[in-house]
């Protein structure tokens, strides 16, 4: 059965939502992560003793470190990603394998001393909030600040008890929280996950926005939400502001049908990983060719759409090169039987093959 929750608990009213165009903020000379609209709203709520939740789904201080002279970027030696600067320990870190090193004082390529710290994470916004609102107590809630056991629940309890005025965090502050004194929610960088290569990008963005907006105004006091974005006219953001799931569903399900994505198929992600790049590439090509032979012969009844083979979106993690195929299929016994035969045929020793049916992400 389908059960719809059409009203908020306790007859609470959905918060009034304001969308801020961050392109206009930049053109008007505001280089802060906090728009003028959000700054004014925070100031007003602090003056009347209310609490604020701010969402930024990116941890760290700066998302990458670069040299403006030669273009050098600090990268992880084990993974195909840039290192993220963390101000708490003055180090640059990889969020995939955990590698870290002291933050560079000068460029290792050209020895330039004007290193730039670019991109914005929760640590950077926390500093901005402490500067803009020196009398407010700011709580940062992300994977870096909740490492120790029970730290997450302890910090949430402290916020519920009124020990903090502003709670800034990643997606862990967006879901399932009920604070009666929170009257304002702010979303910084609402469109970060929208244009990922994952077909669920729009769905995740819509879900996250509707959930975090719902954290405000959960008592008799009217709530308000401020969503900062570089694309204020985007349909997904507009529907999230209205909490209009039906309209979002109608658009998204049509797109899924046209492009053949779940629920109109299953997704099978096949990875070949190796410390040698060519070995990983050859292995995924071999599996692909095996599948082609099988579906032209004894498994001709199986219908597939295969994207790839190609390098993964993050081609190297923890010293392993990764090549993949995305297979649109029907996950039944016959498909799994065919895939097992294709994978087990003549694999080299230095290769691991991973199969993920209907994975959470396509990274």
Coordinates of C-alpha atoms in Angstrom, one line a residue:
X1 CA 0.0 0.0 0.0
X2 CA 1.0 3.6 -0.5
X3 CA 0.6 5.9 2.5
X4 CA 1.0 9.7 2.0
X5 CA 1.9 12.1 4.7
X6 CA 0.2 15.2 3.5
X7 CA 0.4 17.3 6.6
X8 CA 3.3 18.2 9.0
X9 CA 3.1 16.9 12.5
X10 CA 1.4 19.2 15.0
X11 CA -0.1 21.3 12.2
X12 CA 3.3 23.0 11.7
X13 CA 3.5 25.1 8.5
X14 CA 6.2 24.6 5.9
X15 CA 8.9 27.3 6.1
X16 CA 9.0 30.2 3.7
X17 CA 11.8 29.6 1.2
X18 CA 14.0 32.2 -0.4
X19 CA 16.3 31.4 -3.2
X20 CA 19.5 33.5 -3.6
X21 CA 21.4 33.8 -6.8
X22 CA 25.1 33.5 -5.8
X23 CA 26.2 34.8 -9.2
X24 CA 24.6 38.1 -8.4
X25 CA 26.3 38.1 -5.0
X26 CA 29.7 37.7 -6.6
X27 CA 29.0 40.5 -9.2
X28 CA 28.0 42.8 -6.4
X29 CA 31.3 42.3 -4.6
X30 CA 30.3 39.7 -2.0
X31 CA 33.1 37.1 -1.9
X32 CA 31.8 35.4 1.3
X33 CA 30.1 32.0 1.3
X34 CA 27.3 33.7 3.2
X35 CA 24.9 35.8 1.0
X36 CA 23.6 39.1 2.2
X37 CA 20.1 37.6 2.5
X38 CA 21.3 34.7 4.6
X39 CA 23.5 37.0 6.8
X40 CA 20.5 39.3 7.5
X41 CA 18.2 36.3 8.3
X42 CA 20.8 34.8 10.7
X43 CA 21.3 38.1 12.4
X44 CA 17.5 38.5 12.9
X45 CA 17.1 35.0 14.4
X46 CA 20.0 35.4 16.7
X47 CA 18.5 38.6 18.1
X48 CA 15.3 36.8 19.1
X49 CA 17.1 33.8 20.6
X50 CA 16.4 31.3 17.8
X51 CA 18.7 28.7 16.4
X52 CA 20.0 28.1 12.9
X53 CA 21.0 25.1 10.9
X54 CA 23.3 25.5 7.9
X55 CA 24.0 22.8 5.3
X56 CA 27.2 22.6 3.3
X57 CA 27.7 19.1 1.9
X58 CA 31.5 19.3 1.7
X59 CA 33.9 18.9 4.6
X60 CA 37.4 20.3 5.0
X61 CA 38.6 23.9 4.8
X62 CA 39.4 24.3 1.1
X63 CA 38.7 21.7 -1.6
X64 CA 42.1 22.1 -3.3
X65 CA 45.4 23.8 -3.1
X66 CA 47.0 25.4 -6.2
X67 CA 49.9 27.5 -7.4
X68 CA 48.7 30.5 -9.5
X69 CA 52.1 30.8 -11.2
X70 CA 52.4 27.4 -12.8
X71 CA 49.0 25.8 -12.2
X72 CA 50.3 23.1 -9.9
X73 CA 47.6 21.4 -7.8
X74 CA 48.3 19.3 -4.7
X75 CA 47.2 15.7 -5.6
X76 CA 47.1 12.5 -3.8
X77 CA 50.0 10.1 -4.7
X78 CA 47.7 7.1 -4.4
X79 CA 44.5 8.4 -6.0
X80 CA 43.4 10.5 -9.0
X81 CA 42.0 13.3 -6.8
X82 CA 43.2 16.6 -5.4
X83 CA 44.0 16.9 -1.7
X84 CA 41.7 18.8 0.6
X85 CA 43.1 21.4 3.1
X86 CA 42.1 20.9 6.7
X87 CA 42.8 23.9 8.9
X88 CA 42.4 22.0 12.2
X89 CA 45.7 20.2 11.7
X90 CA 47.3 22.3 8.9
X91 CA 47.4 19.3 6.6
X92 CA 46.2 18.4 3.1
X93 CA 44.3 15.1 3.1
X94 CA 42.8 12.6 0.6
X95 CA 39.2 11.7 1.4
X96 CA 39.5 8.4 -0.4
X97 CA 42.6 6.6 1.0
X98 CA 43.4 8.8 4.0
X99 CA 46.8 10.0 2.8
X100 CA 47.9 13.3 4.4
X101 CA 50.9 15.6 4.4
X102 CA 51.7 19.1 5.9
X103 CA 50.2 21.9 3.8
X104 CA 52.8 23.2 1.4
X105 CA 54.3 26.6 2.1
X106 CA 55.6 27.0 -1.5
X107 CA 55.0 25.4 -4.8
X108 CA 57.2 22.2 -5.3
X109 CA 57.2 22.8 -9.1
X110 CA 58.2 26.5 -9.5
X111 CA 58.9 27.3 -5.8
X112 CA 56.4 30.1 -5.9
X113 CA 55.3 31.3 -2.5
X114 CA 51.8 32.5 -3.3
X115 CA 50.0 29.2 -2.8
X116 CA 46.2 29.6 -3.2
X117 CA 43.6 27.7 -1.1
X118 CA 40.5 27.4 -3.3
X119 CA 37.0 26.0 -2.9
X120 CA 34.9 26.0 0.3
X121 CA 34.4 23.4 3.0
X122 CA 32.7 23.3 6.4
X123 CA 35.8 24.4 8.2
X124 CA 36.2 27.6 6.0
X125 CA 32.5 28.5 6.5
X126 CA 32.9 27.9 10.3
X127 CA 35.6 30.5 10.3
X128 CA 33.5 33.0 8.3
X129 CA 30.6 32.5 10.7
X130 CA 32.8 33.1 13.8
X131 CA 34.0 36.3 12.1
X132 CA 30.6 37.5 11.0
X133 CA 28.8 36.6 14.3
X134 CA 31.4 36.8 17.0
X135 CA 28.9 36.5 19.8
X136 CA 27.2 33.4 18.4
X137 CA 28.3 29.9 19.3
X138 CA 28.9 27.8 16.2
X139 CA 28.8 24.0 16.2
X140 CA 30.4 22.2 13.2
X141 CA 29.1 18.7 12.5
X142 CA 30.9 16.6 9.9
X143 CA 33.0 13.5 9.6
X144 CA 36.1 15.3 10.9
X145 CA 34.4 16.7 14.0
X146 CA 32.6 13.4 15.0
X147 CA 35.4 10.9 14.9
X148 CA 35.3 9.9 18.6
X149 CA 32.6 7.5 19.9
X150 CA 29.3 9.1 20.7
X151 CA 30.5 12.6 19.6
X152 CA 27.7 12.9 17.2
X153 CA 24.9 12.3 19.7
X154 CA 26.7 14.4 22.4
X155 CA 27.0 17.4 20.0
X156 CA 23.3 17.1 18.9
X157 CA 22.2 17.0 22.6
X158 CA 24.3 20.1 23.3
X159 CA 22.6 21.9 20.4
X160 CA 19.2 20.7 21.6
X161 CA 20.0 22.1 25.0
X162 CA 20.7 25.5 23.5
X163 CA 24.5 25.5 24.1
X164 CA 25.0 26.5 20.5
X165 CA 23.3 29.1 18.3
X166 CA 24.3 27.9 14.8
X167 CA 24.8 24.3 13.7
X168 CA 26.8 24.0 10.4
X169 CA 27.3 20.5 8.9
X170 CA 27.2 18.1 6.0
X171 CA 24.2 16.0 5.1
X172 CA 24.2 14.5 8.6
X173 CA 22.3 17.7 9.7
X174 CA 19.6 17.4 7.1
X175 CA 17.7 14.3 8.1
X176 CA 15.6 13.2 11.0
X177 CA 16.4 16.0 13.4
X178 CA 13.7 17.7 15.4
X179 CA 14.7 21.0 17.2
X180 CA 11.8 23.1 18.3
X181 CA 13.9 26.3 18.5
X182 CA 15.3 26.1 15.0
X183 CA 13.5 28.8 12.9
X184 CA 16.0 29.2 10.0
X185 CA 17.7 26.8 7.7
X186 CA 20.4 27.9 5.2
X187 CA 21.7 25.8 2.3
X188 CA 25.2 26.8 1.0
X189 CA 25.9 25.4 -2.5
X190 CA 22.6 23.7 -3.1
X191 CA 23.6 22.5 -6.6
X192 CA 26.9 20.7 -5.7
X193 CA 25.6 17.1 -6.3
X194 CA 23.1 17.9 -9.0
X195 CA 25.4 17.5 -12.0
X196 CA 27.4 14.4 -11.0
X197 CA 27.6 11.5 -13.5
X198 CA 25.3 9.5 -11.2
X199 CA 21.8 9.2 -12.6
X200 CA 20.4 9.8 -9.1
X201 CA 22.0 13.3 -8.9
X202 CA 18.7 15.2 -9.3
X203 CA 16.9 12.8 -6.9
X204 CA 19.6 13.2 -4.2
X205 CA 19.6 17.0 -4.5
X206 CA 15.8 17.2 -4.3
X207 CA 15.7 14.8 -1.4
X208 CA 18.4 16.6 0.5
X209 CA 16.9 20.0 0.0
X210 CA 13.4 19.0 1.0
X211 CA 14.7 17.2 4.1
X212 CA 16.9 20.1 5.3
X213 CA 14.2 22.7 4.6
X214 CA 11.9 20.6 6.8
X215 CA 14.2 21.2 9.8
X216 CA 12.9 24.7 10.2
X217 CA 9.6 25.8 11.8
X218 CA 8.9 22.5 13.5
X219 CA 7.0 24.2 16.4
X220 CA 4.4 26.9 16.5
X221 CA 6.9 29.5 15.3
X222 CA 7.0 30.0 11.6
X223 CA 10.2 28.8 9.9
X224 CA 12.3 30.2 7.1
X225 CA 14.8 28.7 4.7
X226 CA 17.4 30.4 2.5
X227 CA 18.8 28.3 -0.4
X228 CA 22.0 29.7 -2.1
X229 CA 22.6 28.5 -5.6
X230 CA 24.3 29.6 -8.9
X231 CA 21.2 28.4 -10.8
X232 CA 18.1 29.8 -9.1
X233 CA 15.9 29.1 -12.0
X234 CA 16.6 25.3 -11.9
X235 CA 13.4 23.3 -11.8
X236 CA 14.7 20.8 -9.2
X237 CA 15.4 23.6 -6.8
X238 CA 12.0 25.2 -7.4
X239 CA 10.2 22.0 -6.8
X240 CA 12.2 21.3 -3.6
X241 CA 11.3 24.8 -2.3
X242 CA 7.6 23.9 -2.8
X243 CA 8.1 20.4 -1.4
X244 CA 6.3 19.2 -4.5
X245 CA 7.3 15.6 -4.7
X246 CA 4.6 14.6 -7.2
X247 CA 5.7 17.1 -9.8
X248 CA 9.4 16.1 -9.3
X249 CA 8.4 12.4 -9.6
X250 CA 6.5 13.0 -12.9
X251 CA 9.5 14.7 -14.5
X252 CA 12.1 12.3 -13.1
X253 CA 10.3 9.1 -13.9
X254 CA 9.8 10.2 -17.6
X255 CA 13.5 11.0 -17.9
X256 CA 14.4 7.6 -16.4
X257 CA 12.1 5.8 -18.8
X258 CA 13.5 7.6 -21.9
X259 CA 17.1 7.0 -20.9
X260 CA 16.5 3.5 -19.5
X261 CA 17.5 3.8 -15.9
X262 CA 16.0 2.3 -12.8
X263 CA 13.3 1.5 -12.1
X264 CA 13.0 0.5 -15.8
X265 CA 16.1 -1.7 -15.5
X266 CA 18.7 -2.9 -13.0
X267 CA 22.2 -1.5 -13.0
X268 CA 25.2 -3.8 -12.8
X269 CA 28.6 -2.1 -12.2
X270 CA 31.6 -4.2 -13.1
X271 CA 35.1 -3.1 -12.0
X272 CA 38.5 -4.4 -12.9
X273 CA 41.2 -3.2 -10.5
X274 CA 45.0 -3.6 -10.7
X275 CA 48.2 -1.9 -9.6
X276 CA 49.1 -1.9 -13.3
X277 CA 47.0 0.4 -15.6
X278 CA 47.2 -1.8 -18.7
X279 CA 46.3 -4.9 -16.8
X280 CA 43.2 -3.3 -15.4
X281 CA 42.2 -2.0 -18.9
X282 CA 42.9 -5.3 -20.6
X283 CA 40.8 -7.2 -18.0
X284 CA 37.7 -5.1 -18.4
X285 CA 38.0 -5.3 -22.2
X286 CA 38.3 -9.1 -21.9
X287 CA 35.1 -9.3 -19.8
X288 CA 33.3 -7.0 -22.3
X289 CA 34.3 -9.2 -25.2
X290 CA 33.3 -12.3 -23.3
X291 CA 29.8 -10.8 -22.7
X292 CA 29.5 -10.0 -26.4
X293 CA 30.3 -13.6 -27.4
X294 CA 27.9 -15.0 -24.8
X295 CA 24.9 -12.9 -25.8
X296 CA 25.4 -13.7 -29.4
X297 CA 25.5 -17.4 -28.7
X298 CA 24.0 -19.4 -25.8
X299 CA 22.6 -16.3 -24.0
X300 CA 21.0 -14.6 -27.0
X301 CA 17.8 -14.2 -25.0
X302 CA 19.5 -11.7 -22.7
X303 CA 19.0 -8.0 -23.6
X304 CA 21.7 -5.6 -22.3
X305 CA 22.8 -2.0 -22.7
X306 CA 26.5 -1.6 -21.9
X307 CA 28.1 1.8 -21.2
X308 CA 31.9 1.4 -21.5
X309 CA 34.3 -0.1 -20.9
X310 CA 36.2 2.9 -19.8
X311 CA 38.2 4.4 -16.9
X312 CA 36.2 5.0 -13.7
X313 CA 35.3 8.6 -12.8
X314 CA 38.1 8.3 -10.2
X315 CA 40.6 6.2 -12.3
X316 CA 42.9 5.4 -9.4
X317 CA 42.2 4.8 -5.7
X318 CA 44.7 3.7 -3.1
X319 CA 47.3 2.7 -5.8
X320 CA 44.8 0.6 -7.8
X321 CA 43.8 1.6 -11.4
X322 CA 40.0 1.1 -12.0
X323 CA 38.2 0.4 -15.2
X324 CA 34.5 -0.3 -15.4
X325 CA 31.4 -1.1 -17.3
X326 CA 27.9 0.0 -16.5
X327 CA 25.4 -2.7 -17.6
X328 CA 21.7 -2.0 -17.9
X329 CA 20.0 -5.3 -17.4
X330 CA 17.4 -7.4 -15.7
X331 CA 18.9 -8.9 -12.5
X332 CA 17.7 -12.5 -12.8
X333 CA 19.3 -15.9 -12.4
X334 CA 20.2 -16.2 -16.1
X335 CA 22.0 -12.9 -16.3
X336 CA 24.0 -13.6 -13.2
X337 CA 24.9 -17.1 -14.5
X338 CA 26.2 -15.5 -17.8
X339 CA 28.1 -12.8 -16.0
X340 CA 29.8 -15.2 -13.7
X341 CA 31.1 -17.2 -16.7
X342 CA 32.4 -14.1 -18.4
X343 CA 34.3 -12.9 -15.3
X344 CA 35.9 -16.2 -14.5
X345 CA 37.4 -16.7 -18.0
X346 CA 41.2 -16.2 -18.0
X347 CA 41.8 -13.5 -15.5
X348 CA 45.4 -12.5 -14.6
X349 CA 46.6 -12.8 -11.0
X350 CA 47.1 -9.1 -10.3
X351 CA 43.5 -8.3 -11.0
X352 CA 40.5 -8.1 -8.8
X353 CA 37.0 -7.9 -10.4
X354 CA 34.1 -6.4 -8.4
X355 CA 30.4 -6.7 -9.3
X356 CA 27.9 -4.4 -7.7
X357 CA 24.2 -4.8 -8.5
X358 CA 22.2 -1.6 -8.2
X359 CA 25.0 0.3 -6.4
X360 CA 24.4 3.3 -4.2
X361 CA 26.7 5.5 -6.5
X362 CA 28.4 5.1 -9.9
X363 CA 31.7 6.7 -8.8

